[in-house]
PDB file of C-alpha atoms and ligand atoms in Angstrom:
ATOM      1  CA  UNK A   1      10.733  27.024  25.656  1.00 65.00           C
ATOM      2  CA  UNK A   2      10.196  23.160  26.875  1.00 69.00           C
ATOM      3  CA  UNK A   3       6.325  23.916  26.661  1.00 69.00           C
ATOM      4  CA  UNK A   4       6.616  25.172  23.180  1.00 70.00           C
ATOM      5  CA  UNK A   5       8.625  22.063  22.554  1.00 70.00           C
ATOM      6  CA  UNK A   6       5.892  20.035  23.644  1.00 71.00           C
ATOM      7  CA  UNK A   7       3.526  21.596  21.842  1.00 69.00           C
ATOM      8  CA  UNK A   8       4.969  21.161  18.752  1.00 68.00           C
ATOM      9  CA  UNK A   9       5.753  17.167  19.153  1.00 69.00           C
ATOM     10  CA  UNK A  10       1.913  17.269  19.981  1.00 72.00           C
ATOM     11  CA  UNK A  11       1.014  18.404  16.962  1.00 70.00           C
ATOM     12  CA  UNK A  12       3.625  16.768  14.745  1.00 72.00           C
ATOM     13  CA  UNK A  13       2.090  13.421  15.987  1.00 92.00           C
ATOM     14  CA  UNK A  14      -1.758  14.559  15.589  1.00 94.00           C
ATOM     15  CA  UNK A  15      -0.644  15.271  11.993  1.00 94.00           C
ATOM     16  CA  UNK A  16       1.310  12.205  11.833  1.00 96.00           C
ATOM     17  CA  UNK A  17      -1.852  10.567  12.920  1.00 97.00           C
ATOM     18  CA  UNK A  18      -4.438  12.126  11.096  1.00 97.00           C
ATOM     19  CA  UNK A  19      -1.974  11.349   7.779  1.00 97.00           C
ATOM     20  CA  UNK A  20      -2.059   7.810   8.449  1.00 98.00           C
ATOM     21  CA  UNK A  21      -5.244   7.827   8.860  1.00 98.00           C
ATOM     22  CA  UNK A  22      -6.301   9.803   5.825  1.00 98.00           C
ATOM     23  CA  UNK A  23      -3.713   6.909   3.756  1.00 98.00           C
ATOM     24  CA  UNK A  24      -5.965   3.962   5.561  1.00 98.00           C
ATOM     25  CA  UNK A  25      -9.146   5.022   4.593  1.00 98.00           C
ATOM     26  CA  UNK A  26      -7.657   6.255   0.739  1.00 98.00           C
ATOM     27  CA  UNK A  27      -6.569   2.251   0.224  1.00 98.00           C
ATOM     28  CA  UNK A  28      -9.649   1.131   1.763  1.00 98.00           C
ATOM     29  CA  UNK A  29     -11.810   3.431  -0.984  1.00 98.00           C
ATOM     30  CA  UNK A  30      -9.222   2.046  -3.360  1.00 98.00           C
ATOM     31  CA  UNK A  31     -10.122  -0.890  -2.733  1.00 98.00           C
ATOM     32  CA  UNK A  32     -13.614  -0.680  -3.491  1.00 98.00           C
ATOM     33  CA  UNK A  33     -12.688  -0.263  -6.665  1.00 98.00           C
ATOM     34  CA  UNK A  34     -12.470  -3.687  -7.942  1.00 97.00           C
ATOM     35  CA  UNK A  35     -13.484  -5.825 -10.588  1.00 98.00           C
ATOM     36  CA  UNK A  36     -14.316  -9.487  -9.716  1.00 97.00           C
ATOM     37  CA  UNK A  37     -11.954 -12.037 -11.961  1.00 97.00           C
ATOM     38  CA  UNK A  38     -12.788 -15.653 -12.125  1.00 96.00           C
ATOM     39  CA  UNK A  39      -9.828 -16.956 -10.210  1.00 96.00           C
ATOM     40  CA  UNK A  40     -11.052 -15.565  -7.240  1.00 96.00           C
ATOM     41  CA  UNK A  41      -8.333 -12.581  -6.704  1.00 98.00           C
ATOM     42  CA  UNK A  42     -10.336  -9.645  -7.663  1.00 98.00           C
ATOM     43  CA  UNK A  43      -8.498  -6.766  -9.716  1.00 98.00           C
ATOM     44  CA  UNK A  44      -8.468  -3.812  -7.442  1.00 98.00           C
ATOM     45  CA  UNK A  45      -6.648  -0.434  -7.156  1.00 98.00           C
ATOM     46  CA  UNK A  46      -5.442  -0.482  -3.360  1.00 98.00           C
ATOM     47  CA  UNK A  47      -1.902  -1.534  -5.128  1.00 98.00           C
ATOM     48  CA  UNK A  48      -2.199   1.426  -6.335  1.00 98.00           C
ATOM     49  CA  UNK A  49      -2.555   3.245  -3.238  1.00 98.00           C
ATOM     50  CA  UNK A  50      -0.212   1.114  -0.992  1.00 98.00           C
ATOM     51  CA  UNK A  51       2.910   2.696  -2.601  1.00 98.00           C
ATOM     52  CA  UNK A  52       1.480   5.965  -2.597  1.00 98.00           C
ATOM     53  CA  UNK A  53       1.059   5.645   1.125  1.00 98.00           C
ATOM     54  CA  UNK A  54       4.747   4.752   1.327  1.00 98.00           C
ATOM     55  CA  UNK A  55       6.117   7.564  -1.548  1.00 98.00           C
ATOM     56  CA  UNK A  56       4.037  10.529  -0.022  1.00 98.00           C
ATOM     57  CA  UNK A  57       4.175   9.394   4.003  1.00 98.00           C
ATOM     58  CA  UNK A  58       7.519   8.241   4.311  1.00 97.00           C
ATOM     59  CA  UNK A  59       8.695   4.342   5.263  1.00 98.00           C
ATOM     60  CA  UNK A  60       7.300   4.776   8.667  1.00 98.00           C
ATOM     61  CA  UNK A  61       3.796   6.721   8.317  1.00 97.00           C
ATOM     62  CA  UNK A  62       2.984   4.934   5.182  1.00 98.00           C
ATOM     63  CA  UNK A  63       4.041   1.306   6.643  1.00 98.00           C
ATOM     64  CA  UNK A  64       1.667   2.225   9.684  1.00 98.00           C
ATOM     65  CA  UNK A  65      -1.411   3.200   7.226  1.00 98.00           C
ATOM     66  CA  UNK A  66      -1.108  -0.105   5.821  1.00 98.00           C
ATOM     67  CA  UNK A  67      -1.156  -1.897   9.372  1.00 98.00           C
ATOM     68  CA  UNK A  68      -4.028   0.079  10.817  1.00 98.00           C
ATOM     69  CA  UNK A  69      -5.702  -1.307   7.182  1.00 98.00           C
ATOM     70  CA  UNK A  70      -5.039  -4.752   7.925  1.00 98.00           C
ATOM     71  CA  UNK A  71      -6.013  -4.318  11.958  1.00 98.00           C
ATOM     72  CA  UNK A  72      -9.383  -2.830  10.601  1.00 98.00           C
ATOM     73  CA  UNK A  73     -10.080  -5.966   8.331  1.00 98.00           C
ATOM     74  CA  UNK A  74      -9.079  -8.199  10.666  1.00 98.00           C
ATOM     75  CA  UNK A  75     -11.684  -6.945  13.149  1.00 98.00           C
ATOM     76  CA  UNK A  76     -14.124  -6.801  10.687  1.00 98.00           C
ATOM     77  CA  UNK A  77     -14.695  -3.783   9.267  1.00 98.00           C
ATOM     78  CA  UNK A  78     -15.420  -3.970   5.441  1.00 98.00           C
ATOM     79  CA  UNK A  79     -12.163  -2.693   4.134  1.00 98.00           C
ATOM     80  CA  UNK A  80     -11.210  -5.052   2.125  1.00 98.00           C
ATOM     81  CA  UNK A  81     -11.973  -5.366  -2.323  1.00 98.00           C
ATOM     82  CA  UNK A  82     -16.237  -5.843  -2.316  1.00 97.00           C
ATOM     83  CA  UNK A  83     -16.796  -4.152   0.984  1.00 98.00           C
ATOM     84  CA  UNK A  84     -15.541  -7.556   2.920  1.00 98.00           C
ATOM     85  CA  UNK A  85     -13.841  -7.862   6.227  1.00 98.00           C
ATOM     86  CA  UNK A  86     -13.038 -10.467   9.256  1.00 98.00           C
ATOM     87  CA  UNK A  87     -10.111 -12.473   9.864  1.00 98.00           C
ATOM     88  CA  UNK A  88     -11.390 -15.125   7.128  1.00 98.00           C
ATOM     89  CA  UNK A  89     -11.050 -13.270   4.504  1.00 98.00           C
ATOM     90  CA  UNK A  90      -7.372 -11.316   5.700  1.00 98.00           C
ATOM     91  CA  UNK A  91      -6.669 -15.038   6.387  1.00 98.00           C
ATOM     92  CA  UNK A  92      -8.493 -16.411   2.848  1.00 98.00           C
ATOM     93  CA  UNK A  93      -6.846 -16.636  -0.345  1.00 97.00           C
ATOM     94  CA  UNK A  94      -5.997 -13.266  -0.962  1.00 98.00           C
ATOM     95  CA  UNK A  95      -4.605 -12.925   2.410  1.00 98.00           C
ATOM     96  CA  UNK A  96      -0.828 -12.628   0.955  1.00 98.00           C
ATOM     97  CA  UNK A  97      -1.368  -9.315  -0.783  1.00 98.00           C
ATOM     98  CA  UNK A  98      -3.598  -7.909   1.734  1.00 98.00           C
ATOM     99  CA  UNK A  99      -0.623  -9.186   4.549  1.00 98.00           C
ATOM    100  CA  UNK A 100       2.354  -8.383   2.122  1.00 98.00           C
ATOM    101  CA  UNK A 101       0.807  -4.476   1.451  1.00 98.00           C
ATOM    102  CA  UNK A 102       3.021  -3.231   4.637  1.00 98.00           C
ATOM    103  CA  UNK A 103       5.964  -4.658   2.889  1.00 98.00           C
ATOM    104  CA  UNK A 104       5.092  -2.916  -0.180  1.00 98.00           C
ATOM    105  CA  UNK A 105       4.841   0.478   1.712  1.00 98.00           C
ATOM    106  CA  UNK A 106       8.221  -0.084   3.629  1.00 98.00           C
ATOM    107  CA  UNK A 107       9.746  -0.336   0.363  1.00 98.00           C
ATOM    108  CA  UNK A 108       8.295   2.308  -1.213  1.00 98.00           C
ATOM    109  CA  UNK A 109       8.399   4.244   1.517  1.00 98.00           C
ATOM    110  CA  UNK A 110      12.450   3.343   1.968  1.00 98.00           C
ATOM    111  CA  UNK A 111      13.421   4.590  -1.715  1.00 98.00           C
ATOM    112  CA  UNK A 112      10.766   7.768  -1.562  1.00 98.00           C
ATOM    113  CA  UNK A 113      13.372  10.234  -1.529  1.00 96.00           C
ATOM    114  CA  UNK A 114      15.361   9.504  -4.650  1.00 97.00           C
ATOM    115  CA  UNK A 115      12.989  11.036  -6.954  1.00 94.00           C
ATOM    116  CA  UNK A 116      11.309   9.667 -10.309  1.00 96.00           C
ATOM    117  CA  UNK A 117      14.740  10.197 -11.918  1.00 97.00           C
ATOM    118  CA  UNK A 118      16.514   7.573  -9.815  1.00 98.00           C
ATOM    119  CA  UNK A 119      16.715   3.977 -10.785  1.00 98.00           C
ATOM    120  CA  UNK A 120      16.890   2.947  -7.836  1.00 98.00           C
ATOM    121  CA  UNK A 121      13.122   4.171  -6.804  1.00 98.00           C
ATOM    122  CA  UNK A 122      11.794   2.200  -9.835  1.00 98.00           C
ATOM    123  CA  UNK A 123      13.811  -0.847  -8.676  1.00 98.00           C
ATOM    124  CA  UNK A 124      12.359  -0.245  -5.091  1.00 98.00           C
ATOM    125  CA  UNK A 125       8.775   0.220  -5.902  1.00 98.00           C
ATOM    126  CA  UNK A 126       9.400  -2.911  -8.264  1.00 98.00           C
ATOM    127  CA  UNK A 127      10.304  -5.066  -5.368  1.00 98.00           C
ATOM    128  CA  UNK A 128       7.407  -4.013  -3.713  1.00 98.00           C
ATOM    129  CA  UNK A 129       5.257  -5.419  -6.626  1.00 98.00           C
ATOM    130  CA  UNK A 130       7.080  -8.538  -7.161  1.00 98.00           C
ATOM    131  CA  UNK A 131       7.009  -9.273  -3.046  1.00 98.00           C
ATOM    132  CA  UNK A 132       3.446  -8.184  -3.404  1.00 98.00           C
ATOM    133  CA  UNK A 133       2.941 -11.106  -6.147  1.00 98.00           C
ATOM    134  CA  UNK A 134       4.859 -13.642  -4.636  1.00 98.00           C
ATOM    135  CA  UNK A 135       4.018 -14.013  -1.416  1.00 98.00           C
ATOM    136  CA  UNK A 136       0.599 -13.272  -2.756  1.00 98.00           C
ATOM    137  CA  UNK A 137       0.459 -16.387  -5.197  1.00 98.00           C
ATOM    138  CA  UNK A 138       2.302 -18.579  -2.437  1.00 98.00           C
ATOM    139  CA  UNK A 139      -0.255 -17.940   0.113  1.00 98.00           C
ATOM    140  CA  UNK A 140      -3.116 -18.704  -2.564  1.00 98.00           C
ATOM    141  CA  UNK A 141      -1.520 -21.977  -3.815  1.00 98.00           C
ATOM    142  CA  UNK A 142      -1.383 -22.989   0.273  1.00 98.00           C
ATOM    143  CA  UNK A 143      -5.129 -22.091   1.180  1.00 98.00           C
ATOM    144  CA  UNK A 144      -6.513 -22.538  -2.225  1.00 97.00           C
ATOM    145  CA  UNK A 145      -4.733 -25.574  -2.335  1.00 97.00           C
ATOM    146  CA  UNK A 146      -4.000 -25.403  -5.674  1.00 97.00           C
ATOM    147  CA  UNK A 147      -0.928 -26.046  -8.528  1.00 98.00           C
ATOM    148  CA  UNK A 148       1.468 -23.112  -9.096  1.00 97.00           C
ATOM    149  CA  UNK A 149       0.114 -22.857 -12.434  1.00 98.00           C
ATOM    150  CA  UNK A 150      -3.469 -22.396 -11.616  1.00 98.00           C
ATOM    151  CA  UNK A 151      -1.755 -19.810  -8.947  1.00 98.00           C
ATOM    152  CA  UNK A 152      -0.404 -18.033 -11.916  1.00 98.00           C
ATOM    153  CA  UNK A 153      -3.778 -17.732 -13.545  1.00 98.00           C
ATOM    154  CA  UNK A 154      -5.300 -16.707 -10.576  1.00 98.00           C
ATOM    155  CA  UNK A 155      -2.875 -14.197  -9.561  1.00 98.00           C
ATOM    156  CA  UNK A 156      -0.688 -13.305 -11.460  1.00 98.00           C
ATOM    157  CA  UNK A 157      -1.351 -13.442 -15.389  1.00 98.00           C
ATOM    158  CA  UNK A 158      -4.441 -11.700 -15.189  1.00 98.00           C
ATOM    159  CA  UNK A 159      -2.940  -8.586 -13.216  1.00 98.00           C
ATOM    160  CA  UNK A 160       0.391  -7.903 -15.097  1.00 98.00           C
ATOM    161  CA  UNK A 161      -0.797  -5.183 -17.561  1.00 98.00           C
ATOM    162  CA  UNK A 162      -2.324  -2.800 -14.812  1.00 98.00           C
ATOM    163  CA  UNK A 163       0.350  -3.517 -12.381  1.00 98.00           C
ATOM    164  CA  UNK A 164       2.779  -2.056 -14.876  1.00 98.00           C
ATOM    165  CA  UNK A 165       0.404   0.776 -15.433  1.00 98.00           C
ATOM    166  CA  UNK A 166      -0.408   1.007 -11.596  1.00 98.00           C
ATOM    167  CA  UNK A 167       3.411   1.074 -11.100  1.00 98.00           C
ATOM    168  CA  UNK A 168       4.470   3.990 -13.251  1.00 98.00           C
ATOM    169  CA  UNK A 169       1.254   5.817 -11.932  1.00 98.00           C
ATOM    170  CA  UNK A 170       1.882   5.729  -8.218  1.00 98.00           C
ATOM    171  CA  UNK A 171       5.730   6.373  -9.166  1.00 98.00           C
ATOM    172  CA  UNK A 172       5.005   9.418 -10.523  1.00 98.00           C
ATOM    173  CA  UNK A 173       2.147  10.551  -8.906  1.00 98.00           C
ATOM    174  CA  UNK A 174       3.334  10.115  -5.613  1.00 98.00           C
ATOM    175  CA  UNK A 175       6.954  11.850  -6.247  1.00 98.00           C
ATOM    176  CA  UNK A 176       4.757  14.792  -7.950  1.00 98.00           C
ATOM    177  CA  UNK A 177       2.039  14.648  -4.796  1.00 97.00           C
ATOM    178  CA  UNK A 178       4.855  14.771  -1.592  1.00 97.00           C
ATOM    179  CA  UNK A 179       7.012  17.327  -3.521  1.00 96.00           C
ATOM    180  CA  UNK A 180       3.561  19.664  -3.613  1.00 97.00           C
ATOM    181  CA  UNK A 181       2.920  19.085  -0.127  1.00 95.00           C
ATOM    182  CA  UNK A 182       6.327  19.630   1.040  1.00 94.00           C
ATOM    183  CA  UNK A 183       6.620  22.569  -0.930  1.00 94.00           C
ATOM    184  CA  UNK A 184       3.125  23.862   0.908  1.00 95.00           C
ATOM    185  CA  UNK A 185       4.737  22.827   4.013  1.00 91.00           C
ATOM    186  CA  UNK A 186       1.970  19.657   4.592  1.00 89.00           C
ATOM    187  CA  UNK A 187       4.120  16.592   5.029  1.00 83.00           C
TER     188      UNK A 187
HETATM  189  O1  BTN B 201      -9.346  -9.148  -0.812  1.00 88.66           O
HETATM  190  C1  BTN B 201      -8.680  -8.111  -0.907  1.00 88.66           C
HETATM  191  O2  BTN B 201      -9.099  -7.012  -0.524  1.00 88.66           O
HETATM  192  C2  BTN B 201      -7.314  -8.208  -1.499  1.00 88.66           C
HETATM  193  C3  BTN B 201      -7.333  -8.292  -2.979  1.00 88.66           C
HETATM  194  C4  BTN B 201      -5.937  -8.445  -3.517  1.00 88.66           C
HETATM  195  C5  BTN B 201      -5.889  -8.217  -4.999  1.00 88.66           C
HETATM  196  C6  BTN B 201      -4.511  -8.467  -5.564  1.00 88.66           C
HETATM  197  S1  BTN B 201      -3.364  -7.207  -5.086  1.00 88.66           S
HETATM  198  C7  BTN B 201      -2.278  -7.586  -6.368  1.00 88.66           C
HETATM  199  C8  BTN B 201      -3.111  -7.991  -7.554  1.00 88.66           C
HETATM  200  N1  BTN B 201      -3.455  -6.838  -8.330  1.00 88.66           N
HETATM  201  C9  BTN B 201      -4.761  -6.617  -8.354  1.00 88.66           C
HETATM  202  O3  BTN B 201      -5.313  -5.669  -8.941  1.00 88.66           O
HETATM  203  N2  BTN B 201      -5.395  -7.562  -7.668  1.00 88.66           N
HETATM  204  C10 BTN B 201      -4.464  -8.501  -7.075  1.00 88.66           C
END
């Protein structure tokens, strides 16, 4: 009885861990896809698949895929939008997004289980965007040391039609994917 016990928390956490894993390298293809803007904060869809980390994993799971992200950039593996990497550029003048993405997965993660009906899982994976944005254009007005309003040129303005797009996509999407793979017994 105790050994099947173990067995079973052994392979709840290999799935745990192989989920988490699967959600790192989904935002790091994400964020390969990414259009250059002349502000220097490229348009990319790893905001995309930050909340979908959170909806489908769960708070904790999805938080974690985001943190293994960041760990991976910071040691220099090319994670990040254009195949970059290294603390210099989790540190540059995107580095609010890229360090705010756990927050945005928390979130996400936190108000997963209402379902695309509630209001309050739009609020929640609202927050997450406008955290996301904030401490995003903070960060870049501090390194880039630039004016708030060339901040919200550079990262804000630009982005605000496909964030609302991006928004309703994961929000559906997500609450559509975990409901399938609960129903096939996956999550
Ligand atoms: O250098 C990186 O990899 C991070 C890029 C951050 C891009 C931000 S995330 C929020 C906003 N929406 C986008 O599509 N791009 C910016």
């Amino acid at each position: 009885m105790e050994k099947e016990k173990t067995v079973t928390r052994q392979t709840t956490n290999v799935k745990d861990i192989c989920y988490i894993a699967i959600f790192t390298a989904i935002i790091a293809i994400m964020a390969q896809i990414s259009i250059p803007l002349p502000g220097g904060v490229p348009l990319t869809l790893q905001t995309l698949a930050v909340p979908l980390a959170g909806i489908i994993l769960g708070a904790k799971r999805g938080t974690l895929s985001t943190l293994v992200y960041i760990l991976l950039a910071m040691v220099g593996v090319p994670v990040l939008a254009g195949l970059s990497g290294g603390i210099g550029v989790v540190f540059g003048m995107t580095g609010g997004f890229i360090l705010s993405f756990p927050i945005m997965a928390l979130i996400s993660g936190l108000v997963s289980d209402k379902g695309v009906k509630s209001p309050i899982y739009w609020l929640g994976l609202l927050g997450g965007v406008i955290i996301n944005y904030i401490v995003g254009t903070v960060w870049f007005v501090i390194v880039a040391d630039s004016t708030f309003a060339v901040a919200l040129g550079a990262c804000v303005l630009p982005f605000i039609p496909t964030a609302v797009i991006k928004l309703v996509l994961s929000g559906i999407l997500g609450d559509t994917l975990k409901k399938a793979m609960h129903k096939a017994n996956l999550l």
